[in-house]
mmCIF file of C-alpha atoms and ligand atoms in Angstrom:
data_model
loop_
_atom_site.group_PDB
_atom_site.id
_atom_site.type_symbol
_atom_site.label_atom_id
_atom_site.label_comp_id
_atom_site.label_asym_id
_atom_site.label_seq_id
_atom_site.Cartn_x
_atom_site.Cartn_y
_atom_site.Cartn_z
ATOM 1 C CA MET A 1 119.212 67.328 167.467
ATOM 2 C CA ALA A 2 118.951 64.969 164.574
ATOM 3 C CA LYS A 3 115.439 64.468 165.274
ATOM 4 C CA LYS A 4 114.848 68.072 165.457
ATOM 5 C CA SER A 5 116.833 68.487 162.311
ATOM 6 C CA LYS A 6 114.663 65.898 160.597
ATOM 7 C CA THR A 7 111.613 67.975 161.399
ATOM 8 C CA VAL A 8 113.501 71.008 160.131
ATOM 9 C CA SER A 9 114.431 69.218 156.952
ATOM 10 C CA LYS A 10 110.781 68.154 156.522
ATOM 11 C CA ILE A 11 109.681 71.762 156.923
ATOM 12 C CA THR A 12 112.351 72.876 154.466
ATOM 13 C CA ARG A 13 111.296 70.151 152.125
ATOM 14 C CA SER A 14 107.686 71.451 152.221
ATOM 15 C CA THR A 15 108.795 75.086 151.910
ATOM 16 C CA SER A 16 111.116 74.192 149.081
ATOM 17 C CA ARG A 17 108.235 72.589 147.124
ATOM 18 C CA LYS A 18 108.844 73.738 143.544
ATOM 19 C CA ALA A 19 107.047 77.022 142.814
ATOM 20 C CA PRO A 20 104.511 76.626 139.977
ATOM 21 C CA LYS A 21 106.238 77.176 136.596
ATOM 22 C CA PRO A 22 105.524 80.739 135.336
ATOM 23 C CA ALA A 23 103.009 80.572 132.468
ATOM 24 C CA GLY A 24 105.589 81.973 130.072
ATOM 25 C CA GLY A 25 108.365 79.655 131.239
ATOM 26 C CA GLY A 26 110.257 78.188 128.293
ATOM 27 C CA LEU A 27 108.251 80.081 125.672
ATOM 28 C CA ASP A 28 110.354 81.950 123.072
ATOM 29 C CA LEU A 29 109.049 85.412 123.940
ATOM 30 C CA ALA A 30 112.033 87.053 122.268
ATOM 31 C CA LEU A 31 110.736 85.692 118.958
ATOM 32 C CA LEU A 32 107.212 86.885 119.750
ATOM 33 C CA THR A 33 108.594 90.348 120.515
ATOM 34 C CA ARG A 34 110.570 90.459 117.247
ATOM 35 C CA LEU A 35 107.490 89.416 115.294
ATOM 36 C CA CYS A 36 105.259 91.957 117.057
ATOM 37 C CA GLU A 37 107.644 94.860 116.615
ATOM 38 C CA THR A 38 108.332 94.348 112.893
ATOM 39 C CA PRO A 39 106.108 96.616 110.779
ATOM 40 C CA GLY A 40 103.779 94.881 108.300
ATOM 41 C CA VAL A 41 100.386 96.223 107.147
ATOM 42 C CA PRO A 42 98.104 94.493 104.590
ATOM 43 C CA GLY A 43 99.959 94.513 101.276
ATOM 44 C CA ARG A 44 103.350 95.291 102.895
ATOM 45 C CA GLU A 45 104.193 92.181 104.874
ATOM 46 C CA GLU A 46 107.689 91.698 103.416
ATOM 47 C CA ARG A 47 109.627 92.670 106.571
ATOM 48 C CA VAL A 48 107.634 90.249 108.726
ATOM 49 C CA ARG A 49 108.169 87.539 106.115
ATOM 50 C CA ALA A 50 111.927 88.157 106.256
ATOM 51 C CA VAL A 51 111.931 87.630 110.044
ATOM 52 C CA ILE A 52 109.989 84.373 109.616
ATOM 53 C CA GLU A 53 112.239 83.105 106.803
ATOM 54 C CA LYS A 54 115.239 83.490 109.128
ATOM 55 C CA GLU A 55 113.512 81.607 111.959
ATOM 56 C CA ILE A 56 112.246 78.591 110.003
ATOM 57 C CA LYS A 57 115.590 77.320 108.726
ATOM 58 C CA GLY A 58 115.610 73.494 108.778
ATOM 59 C CA LEU A 59 111.950 73.111 109.690
ATOM 60 C CA PHE A 60 110.548 72.699 106.160
ATOM 61 C CA ASP A 61 111.462 70.840 102.964
ATOM 62 C CA SER A 62 110.466 73.691 100.670
ATOM 63 C CA THR A 63 109.267 77.281 100.880
ATOM 64 C CA GLU A 64 107.896 79.645 98.255
ATOM 65 C CA VAL A 65 106.514 83.157 98.126
ATOM 66 C CA ASP A 66 103.369 83.440 96.014
ATOM 67 C CA ALA A 67 102.036 86.340 93.946
ATOM 68 C CA LEU A 68 100.325 87.972 96.961
ATOM 69 C CA GLY A 69 103.446 87.648 99.109
ATOM 70 C CA SER A 70 102.274 84.729 101.230
ATOM 71 C CA LEU A 71 105.087 82.448 102.406
ATOM 72 C CA ILE A 72 104.069 78.821 101.807
ATOM 73 C CA CYS A 73 106.205 76.284 103.687
ATOM 74 C CA ARG A 74 105.936 72.506 103.155
ATOM 75 C CA ARG A 75 107.119 69.762 105.507
ATOM 76 C CA GLN A 76 106.770 66.224 104.166
ATOM 77 C CA PRO A 77 105.985 63.254 106.453
ATOM 78 C CA ARG A 78 108.723 62.632 109.045
ATOM 79 C CA ASP A 79 109.644 59.823 111.429
ATOM 80 C CA ALA A 80 110.294 60.442 115.125
ATOM 81 C CA SER A 81 113.959 61.310 114.493
ATOM 82 C CA GLY A 82 112.835 64.005 112.078
ATOM 83 C CA LYS A 83 113.949 62.120 108.992
ATOM 84 C CA ARG A 84 111.648 62.234 105.959
ATOM 85 C CA LYS A 85 109.594 59.093 105.421
ATOM 86 C CA SER A 86 107.479 58.078 102.472
ATOM 87 C CA VAL A 87 103.738 57.841 103.020
ATOM 88 C CA LYS A 88 101.309 56.864 100.258
ATOM 89 C CA ASN A 89 98.851 59.727 99.530
ATOM 90 C CA PRO A 90 99.570 61.681 102.676
ATOM 91 C CA LYS A 91 96.815 64.032 103.805
ATOM 92 C CA THR A 92 97.684 67.743 103.462
ATOM 93 C CA VAL A 93 97.142 69.729 106.647
ATOM 94 C CA MET A 94 97.394 73.499 106.131
ATOM 95 C CA MET A 95 97.920 76.031 108.929
ATOM 96 C CA LEU A 96 97.072 79.616 107.971
ATOM 97 C CA CYS A 97 98.762 82.420 109.925
ATOM 98 C CA HIS A 98 98.329 85.946 108.660
ATOM 99 C CA MET A 99 101.359 88.264 108.833
ATOM 100 C CA ASP A 100 99.558 91.574 108.406
ATOM 101 C CA GLU A 101 98.619 93.905 111.251
ATOM 102 C CA ILE A 102 96.082 96.742 110.930
ATOM 103 C CA GLY A 103 97.682 100.041 109.925
ATOM 104 C CA PHE A 104 97.501 102.923 107.473
ATOM 105 C CA TYR A 105 98.602 104.121 104.070
ATOM 106 C CA VAL A 106 99.723 107.692 103.358
ATOM 107 C CA THR A 107 97.179 109.530 101.181
ATOM 108 C CA HIS A 108 98.621 113.042 101.207
ATOM 109 C CA VAL A 109 101.350 115.312 102.613
ATOM 110 C CA CYS A 110 99.971 118.848 103.028
ATOM 111 C CA ASP A 111 101.765 122.147 102.519
ATOM 112 C CA LYS A 112 102.449 122.323 106.251
ATOM 113 C CA GLY A 113 104.118 118.889 106.213
ATOM 114 C CA TYR A 114 101.318 116.954 107.928
ATOM 115 C CA VAL A 115 100.684 113.437 106.651
ATOM 116 C CA TYR A 116 97.125 112.241 105.944
ATOM 117 C CA ILE A 117 96.085 108.621 106.075
ATOM 118 C CA ASP A 118 93.738 105.869 104.953
ATOM 119 C CA ALA A 119 93.121 102.764 107.081
ATOM 120 C CA ALA A 120 94.119 99.242 106.076
ATOM 121 C CA GLY A 121 91.996 97.126 108.408
ATOM 122 C CA GLY A 122 89.304 97.900 110.968
ATOM 123 C CA PHE A 123 89.947 100.602 113.586
ATOM 124 C CA ASP A 124 87.844 102.105 116.369
ATOM 125 C CA THR A 125 88.990 105.724 115.921
ATOM 126 C CA ARG A 126 88.486 106.365 119.650
ATOM 127 C CA ASN A 127 91.757 104.399 120.054
ATOM 128 C CA LEU A 128 93.708 106.637 117.685
ATOM 129 C CA PHE A 129 94.010 109.778 119.784
ATOM 130 C CA SER A 130 97.594 110.899 120.570
ATOM 131 C CA ARG A 131 99.411 107.833 119.280
ATOM 132 C CA ARG A 132 103.099 107.350 118.511
ATOM 133 C CA VAL A 133 103.501 105.890 115.031
ATOM 134 C CA THR A 134 106.204 104.797 112.614
ATOM 135 C CA VAL A 135 106.024 105.956 108.998
ATOM 136 C CA CYS A 136 107.713 103.305 106.849
ATOM 137 C CA THR A 137 109.239 104.911 103.761
ATOM 138 C CA ASP A 138 111.631 103.604 101.117
ATOM 139 C CA SER A 139 114.377 105.688 102.716
ATOM 140 C CA GLY A 140 113.773 104.417 106.230
ATOM 141 C CA ASP A 141 111.379 104.524 109.195
ATOM 142 C CA LEU A 142 110.324 107.918 110.549
ATOM 143 C CA PRO A 143 108.874 108.541 114.052
ATOM 144 C CA GLY A 144 105.647 110.532 114.215
ATOM 145 C CA VAL A 145 102.686 111.407 116.409
ATOM 146 C CA MET A 146 99.073 110.927 115.329
ATOM 147 C CA ASN A 147 96.198 113.134 116.414
ATOM 148 C CA PRO A 148 92.907 114.324 114.958
ATOM 149 C CA GLY A 149 92.908 117.802 113.402
ATOM 150 C CA GLY A 150 90.895 120.547 115.115
ATOM 151 C CA ARG A 151 90.843 122.286 118.489
ATOM 152 C CA PRO A 152 92.496 120.576 121.473
ATOM 153 C CA VAL A 153 90.456 120.081 124.655
ATOM 154 C CA HIS A 154 91.390 123.452 126.161
ATOM 155 C CA ILE A 155 89.614 125.405 123.452
ATOM 156 C CA ALA A 156 87.162 122.789 122.174
ATOM 157 C CA SER A 157 83.390 123.279 122.498
ATOM 158 C CA PRO A 158 81.362 120.657 124.438
ATOM 159 C CA GLU A 159 80.065 119.363 121.039
ATOM 160 C CA ASP A 160 83.609 119.080 119.698
ATOM 161 C CA ARG A 161 84.594 117.042 122.723
ATOM 162 C CA LYS A 162 81.859 114.468 122.093
ATOM 163 C CA LYS A 163 82.685 114.053 118.429
ATOM 164 C CA VAL A 164 84.498 110.838 117.380
ATOM 165 C CA PRO A 165 86.547 111.829 114.319
ATOM 166 C CA GLU A 166 86.820 109.653 111.233
ATOM 167 C CA VAL A 167 90.186 108.259 110.083
ATOM 168 C CA LYS A 168 90.529 110.930 107.371
ATOM 169 C CA GLU A 169 90.434 113.644 110.072
ATOM 170 C CA PHE A 170 93.584 112.246 111.712
ATOM 171 C CA MET A 171 97.043 113.400 110.697
ATOM 172 C CA VAL A 172 100.608 112.513 111.504
ATOM 173 C CA ASP A 173 103.078 115.161 112.630
ATOM 174 C CA LEU A 174 106.688 114.270 111.806
ATOM 175 C CA GLY A 175 108.128 117.463 113.230
ATOM 176 C CA MET A 176 109.425 118.302 109.754
ATOM 177 C CA THR A 177 109.139 121.207 107.342
ATOM 178 C CA SER A 178 106.770 120.580 104.441
ATOM 179 C CA GLU A 179 109.750 120.439 102.020
ATOM 180 C CA GLU A 180 111.449 117.733 104.051
ATOM 181 C CA ALA A 181 108.209 115.815 104.652
ATOM 182 C CA LYS A 182 107.319 115.889 100.951
ATOM 183 C CA LYS A 183 110.843 114.765 100.085
ATOM 184 C CA ARG A 184 110.826 111.841 102.577
ATOM 185 C CA VAL A 185 107.202 110.635 102.493
ATOM 186 C CA LYS A 186 105.300 109.413 99.441
ATOM 187 C CA VAL A 187 101.646 108.599 98.900
ATOM 188 C CA GLY A 188 101.430 104.833 99.398
ATOM 189 C CA ASP A 189 104.018 104.638 102.187
ATOM 190 C CA TYR A 190 102.613 102.763 105.176
ATOM 191 C CA ILE A 191 102.210 103.518 108.870
ATOM 192 C CA VAL A 192 102.068 101.306 111.967
ATOM 193 C CA MET A 193 101.618 101.980 115.656
ATOM 194 C CA ASN A 194 104.841 102.467 117.608
ATOM 195 C CA GLU A 195 104.307 100.657 120.908
ATOM 196 C CA PRO A 196 106.918 98.284 122.382
ATOM 197 C CA ALA A 197 105.744 94.791 123.377
ATOM 198 C CA MET A 198 105.831 93.904 127.062
ATOM 199 C CA LYS A 199 105.406 90.987 129.442
ATOM 200 C CA MET A 200 102.866 91.754 132.204
ATOM 201 C CA GLY A 201 102.769 88.984 134.804
ATOM 202 C CA ASP A 202 101.547 85.866 132.936
ATOM 203 C CA LYS A 203 100.303 88.085 130.148
ATOM 204 C CA PHE A 204 101.949 89.449 127.009
ATOM 205 C CA VAL A 205 100.950 92.813 125.528
ATOM 206 C CA SER A 206 101.539 94.222 122.057
ATOM 207 C CA LYS A 207 99.957 96.285 119.288
ATOM 208 C CA ALA A 208 100.303 93.451 116.751
ATOM 209 C CA LEU A 209 99.346 90.272 118.588
ATOM 210 C CA ASP A 210 96.719 90.087 115.858
ATOM 211 C CA ASN A 211 98.198 88.159 114.229
ATOM 212 C CA ARG A 212 101.826 87.753 115.075
ATOM 213 C CA VAL A 213 100.615 85.257 117.679
ATOM 214 C CA ALA A 214 99.749 82.956 114.769
ATOM 215 C CA CYS A 215 103.094 83.582 113.066
ATOM 216 C CA TRP A 216 104.741 82.538 116.338
ATOM 217 C CA LEU A 217 102.490 79.446 116.546
ATOM 218 C CA GLY A 218 103.214 78.528 112.912
ATOM 219 C CA ILE A 219 106.927 78.441 113.772
ATOM 220 C CA ASP A 220 106.961 77.148 117.349
ATOM 221 C CA SER A 221 104.437 74.318 116.890
ATOM 222 C CA VAL A 222 106.723 72.831 114.208
ATOM 223 C CA ARG A 223 109.752 73.309 116.475
ATOM 224 C CA GLU A 224 107.758 71.508 119.168
ATOM 225 C CA LEU A 225 107.095 68.600 116.790
ATOM 226 C CA ALA A 226 110.839 68.232 116.329
ATOM 227 C CA LYS A 227 111.605 68.831 120.019
ATOM 228 C CA LEU A 228 109.119 66.177 121.181
ATOM 229 C CA LYS A 229 110.309 63.834 118.421
ATOM 230 C CA LEU A 230 106.740 63.489 117.146
ATOM 231 C CA ALA A 231 106.463 61.675 113.812
ATOM 232 C CA HIS A 232 103.766 62.747 111.372
ATOM 233 C CA ASN A 233 102.198 60.995 108.386
ATOM 234 C CA CYS A 234 100.610 64.080 106.845
ATOM 235 C CA GLU A 235 102.176 66.715 104.638
ATOM 236 C CA LEU A 236 102.210 69.863 106.778
ATOM 237 C CA VAL A 237 101.859 73.178 104.996
ATOM 238 C CA VAL A 238 102.262 76.363 107.024
ATOM 239 C CA ALA A 239 101.099 79.394 105.044
ATOM 240 C CA PHE A 240 102.112 82.768 106.463
ATOM 241 C CA THR A 241 99.459 84.726 104.617
ATOM 242 C CA THR A 242 98.946 88.326 103.576
ATOM 243 C CA GLN A 243 96.049 90.794 103.524
ATOM 244 C CA GLU A 244 93.797 88.982 106.013
ATOM 245 C CA GLU A 245 92.710 92.225 107.650
ATOM 246 C CA VAL A 246 91.266 93.461 104.378
ATOM 247 C CA GLY A 247 89.378 90.286 103.486
ATOM 248 C CA LEU A 248 91.334 87.013 103.771
ATOM 249 C CA ARG A 249 92.889 87.813 100.356
ATOM 250 C CA GLY A 250 96.233 86.045 100.723
ATOM 251 C CA ALA A 251 94.610 82.981 102.297
ATOM 252 C CA ARG A 252 92.235 82.600 99.332
ATOM 253 C CA THR A 253 94.973 82.396 96.749
ATOM 254 C CA ALA A 254 97.298 80.306 98.958
ATOM 255 C CA SER A 255 94.509 77.810 99.710
ATOM 256 C CA PHE A 256 93.654 77.588 96.014
ATOM 257 C CA ALA A 257 97.278 76.701 95.287
ATOM 258 C CA VAL A 258 97.720 74.237 98.182
ATOM 259 C CA ARG A 259 94.246 72.605 98.070
ATOM 260 C CA PRO A 260 94.499 71.179 101.579
ATOM 261 C CA ASP A 261 92.464 68.278 102.959
ATOM 262 C CA ILE A 262 92.336 70.027 106.314
ATOM 263 C CA GLY A 263 92.613 73.776 106.932
ATOM 264 C CA ILE A 264 93.433 75.285 110.322
ATOM 265 C CA GLY A 265 92.887 79.023 110.646
ATOM 266 C CA ILE A 266 95.092 80.307 113.471
ATOM 267 C CA ASP A 267 94.257 83.708 114.887
ATOM 268 C CA VAL A 268 93.366 85.705 117.953
ATOM 269 C CA THR A 269 89.759 85.829 119.132
ATOM 270 C CA LEU A 270 87.896 87.992 121.606
ATOM 271 C CA ALA A 271 88.508 87.560 125.308
ATOM 272 C CA CYS A 272 85.886 89.877 126.721
ATOM 273 C CA ASP A 273 86.346 88.618 130.284
ATOM 274 C CA THR A 274 86.728 92.259 131.344
ATOM 275 C CA PRO A 275 84.365 94.606 133.285
ATOM 276 C CA GLY A 276 81.218 95.805 131.557
ATOM 277 C CA VAL A 277 80.717 92.777 129.286
ATOM 278 C CA PRO A 278 77.877 90.362 130.063
ATOM 279 C CA GLU A 279 78.916 86.754 130.722
ATOM 280 C CA ASN A 280 77.285 85.432 127.556
ATOM 281 C CA GLU A 281 79.313 87.810 125.353
ATOM 282 C CA ARG A 282 82.784 86.961 126.709
ATOM 283 C CA VAL A 283 83.646 84.527 123.875
ATOM 284 C CA THR A 284 86.727 83.292 125.764
ATOM 285 C CA VAL A 285 88.144 83.601 129.300
ATOM 286 C CA GLN A 286 91.892 84.106 129.640
ATOM 287 C CA GLY A 287 93.894 81.318 131.266
ATOM 288 C CA LYS A 288 91.328 78.656 130.332
ATOM 289 C CA GLY A 289 93.286 77.387 127.329
ATOM 290 C CA PHE A 290 93.272 77.714 123.562
ATOM 291 C CA GLY A 291 90.061 78.629 121.713
ATOM 292 C CA LEU A 292 88.426 75.706 119.892
ATOM 293 C CA HIS A 293 86.861 78.010 117.308
ATOM 294 C CA VAL A 294 83.519 76.531 116.175
ATOM 295 C CA LYS A 295 81.947 79.432 114.256
ATOM 296 C CA ASP A 296 82.323 83.080 113.257
ATOM 297 C CA SER A 297 80.719 85.258 110.615
ATOM 298 C CA SER A 298 82.998 83.850 107.874
ATOM 299 C CA PHE A 299 82.682 80.102 108.519
ATOM 300 C CA ILE A 300 81.307 77.169 110.481
ATOM 301 C CA ALA A 301 83.957 74.644 111.510
ATOM 302 C CA ASP A 302 83.761 70.989 110.486
ATOM 303 C CA HIS A 303 82.180 69.275 113.493
ATOM 304 C CA THR A 304 84.297 66.130 113.147
ATOM 305 C CA LEU A 305 87.430 68.291 113.407
ATOM 306 C CA VAL A 306 86.008 70.012 116.490
ATOM 307 C CA ARG A 307 85.473 66.581 118.026
ATOM 308 C CA ASP A 308 88.992 65.358 117.048
ATOM 309 C CA PHE A 309 90.731 68.412 118.514
ATOM 310 C CA GLU A 310 88.623 68.219 121.671
ATOM 311 C CA GLN A 311 89.441 64.545 122.249
ATOM 312 C CA LEU A 312 93.116 65.216 121.593
ATOM 313 C CA ALA A 313 93.132 68.099 124.079
ATOM 314 C CA ILE A 314 91.468 65.956 126.750
ATOM 315 C CA LYS A 315 93.826 63.030 126.088
ATOM 316 C CA ASN A 316 96.894 65.283 126.381
ATOM 317 C CA LYS A 317 95.526 67.382 129.238
ATOM 318 C CA ILE A 318 95.810 70.554 127.141
ATOM 319 C CA PRO A 319 93.414 73.259 128.414
ATOM 320 C CA TYR A 320 90.881 74.452 125.836
ATOM 321 C CA GLN A 321 87.584 76.276 125.566
ATOM 322 C CA ARG A 322 84.983 76.003 122.822
ATOM 323 C CA CYS A 323 84.163 79.423 121.397
ATOM 324 C CA ILE A 324 81.959 81.212 118.876
ATOM 325 C CA LEU A 325 82.644 84.700 117.542
ATOM 326 C CA ALA A 326 79.525 86.590 116.440
ATOM 327 C CA ALA A 327 81.302 89.074 114.208
ATOM 328 C CA GLY A 328 84.648 88.714 112.471
ATOM 329 C CA GLY A 329 86.422 86.091 110.370
ATOM 330 C CA GLN A 330 89.721 84.322 109.954
ATOM 331 C CA ASP A 331 91.781 82.573 107.277
ATOM 332 C CA GLY A 332 90.317 79.134 108.018
ATOM 333 C CA ALA A 333 87.252 80.232 106.054
ATOM 334 C CA ALA A 334 89.397 80.797 102.963
ATOM 335 C CA ALA A 335 90.935 77.307 103.213
ATOM 336 C CA GLN A 336 87.457 75.825 103.715
ATOM 337 C CA GLN A 337 85.854 77.585 100.771
ATOM 338 C CA ALA A 338 88.742 77.589 98.247
ATOM 339 C CA ALA A 339 88.756 75.421 95.108
ATOM 340 C CA ALA A 340 86.776 72.205 95.817
ATOM 341 C CA GLY A 341 86.668 73.010 99.551
ATOM 342 C CA ALA A 342 88.316 71.476 102.624
ATOM 343 C CA LYS A 343 87.448 70.497 106.166
ATOM 344 C CA ALA A 344 88.399 73.426 108.349
ATOM 345 C CA ILE A 345 88.600 74.604 111.932
ATOM 346 C CA GLY A 346 89.889 77.624 113.873
ATOM 347 C CA ILE A 347 92.480 77.458 116.643
ATOM 348 C CA THR A 348 92.558 80.749 118.487
ATOM 349 C CA VAL A 349 94.122 82.585 121.409
ATOM 350 C CA GLY A 350 91.740 84.709 123.512
ATOM 351 C CA THR A 351 92.891 88.325 123.327
ATOM 352 C CA ARG A 352 91.703 91.338 125.268
ATOM 353 C CA TYR A 353 91.428 94.813 123.659
ATOM 354 C CA ILE A 354 91.774 93.548 120.058
ATOM 355 C CA HIS A 355 92.735 96.118 117.398
ATOM 356 C CA THR A 356 94.243 98.425 120.011
ATOM 357 C CA VAL A 357 97.878 98.996 121.016
ATOM 358 C CA THR A 358 97.187 97.097 124.257
ATOM 359 C CA GLU A 359 96.213 93.708 122.808
ATOM 360 C CA THR A 360 96.797 91.229 125.661
ATOM 361 C CA ILE A 361 97.067 87.425 125.749
ATOM 362 C CA ASP A 362 97.612 84.914 128.548
ATOM 363 C CA LEU A 363 100.741 82.817 128.077
ATOM 364 C CA THR A 364 98.971 79.677 129.338
ATOM 365 C CA ASP A 365 96.631 79.969 126.356
ATOM 366 C CA LEU A 366 99.517 80.540 123.953
ATOM 367 C CA ARG A 367 101.270 77.417 125.197
ATOM 368 C CA ALA A 368 98.033 75.396 124.941
ATOM 369 C CA ALA A 369 97.534 76.501 121.322
ATOM 370 C CA ARG A 370 101.129 75.552 120.473
ATOM 371 C CA ASP A 371 100.802 72.150 122.106
ATOM 372 C CA ILE A 372 97.486 71.200 120.468
ATOM 373 C CA LEU A 373 98.766 72.160 117.004
ATOM 374 C CA ALA A 374 101.872 69.975 117.382
ATOM 375 C CA ARG A 375 99.811 67.079 118.749
ATOM 376 C CA TYR A 376 97.215 67.385 116.011
ATOM 377 C CA VAL A 377 99.753 67.231 113.164
ATOM 378 C CA ALA A 378 101.225 64.097 114.739
ATOM 379 C CA SER A 379 97.755 62.537 115.045
ATOM 380 C CA VAL A 380 96.579 62.848 111.402
HETATM 381 ZN ZN1 LIG B 401 93.625 88.616 112.784
#
């Protein structure tokens, strides 16, 4: 029998070979969910900042909130045990992670109690039909539904059906009387999409991955430094910036204040590896690693930084893909072009369906971005 049993045990051994680790294994997705589900449009990022401030306890030597609401966190050089060490003229490496998501501001509450809006950030209005939203007022969050005004499909003319309405033609119904709506909602209150985040196989889906992914990376890459006991000789500054979606505004002022030697813009980028997009316009392919972001319409990365990150990724077997984004920008451009300028690069996570409520990332790429950021800080 023994013999037989040996064979059996061999078979069991082969069948019990460890299943590949799920892409999301060990990643703090609860934090990513909290970040994604906290409302924060350009100019009103304070609730997201509060979540981050709670999470970063013990990771930095100092934090400050600047005039535009950016949270600037500084970590001085550390030895492998995490203790501060003195380094003569340490280089300043700045990560820029914008907190704002695209959303709306209230422009008017009409006599029937409907709320009218103005966009903060770029929207394709075809994605705004029949959406659940949250209206953030000083007296609390209110649930609402967003639709364009006009005839619904049953009574719409063929022309009507083809029309793509502008943002100003959309309105939010709160299910309230006009008195109550006017009492509760003020011009200048802000509105975000109301869509819960979800894990989908090795993917993660949310309406605010742009750019809560970077907020997560700005926190977890520093945790990873500590966890892996990686020493670093540079001063690390993580700036959780504001108003990126309306023109890199918070990053400009934060970069002017910090004057980094090296700026790293962390953001999502396009992953158009979906049907109907020609191969040469995919930008990134999900599951192939973090985006080594060489160029977009706001900046051209420093080629020596591109080389350094690439060599580091190869050395540490961290999957990556070089990418160029034809249209669109990110905070790295602000760090590069602020004050007397800095060397800059973009580290991105390929995202499908950007600026929709179904933004989707691959967790392998998220992990790769986290790992390369931690390794890079330790390498400077
Ligand atoms: Zn973004």
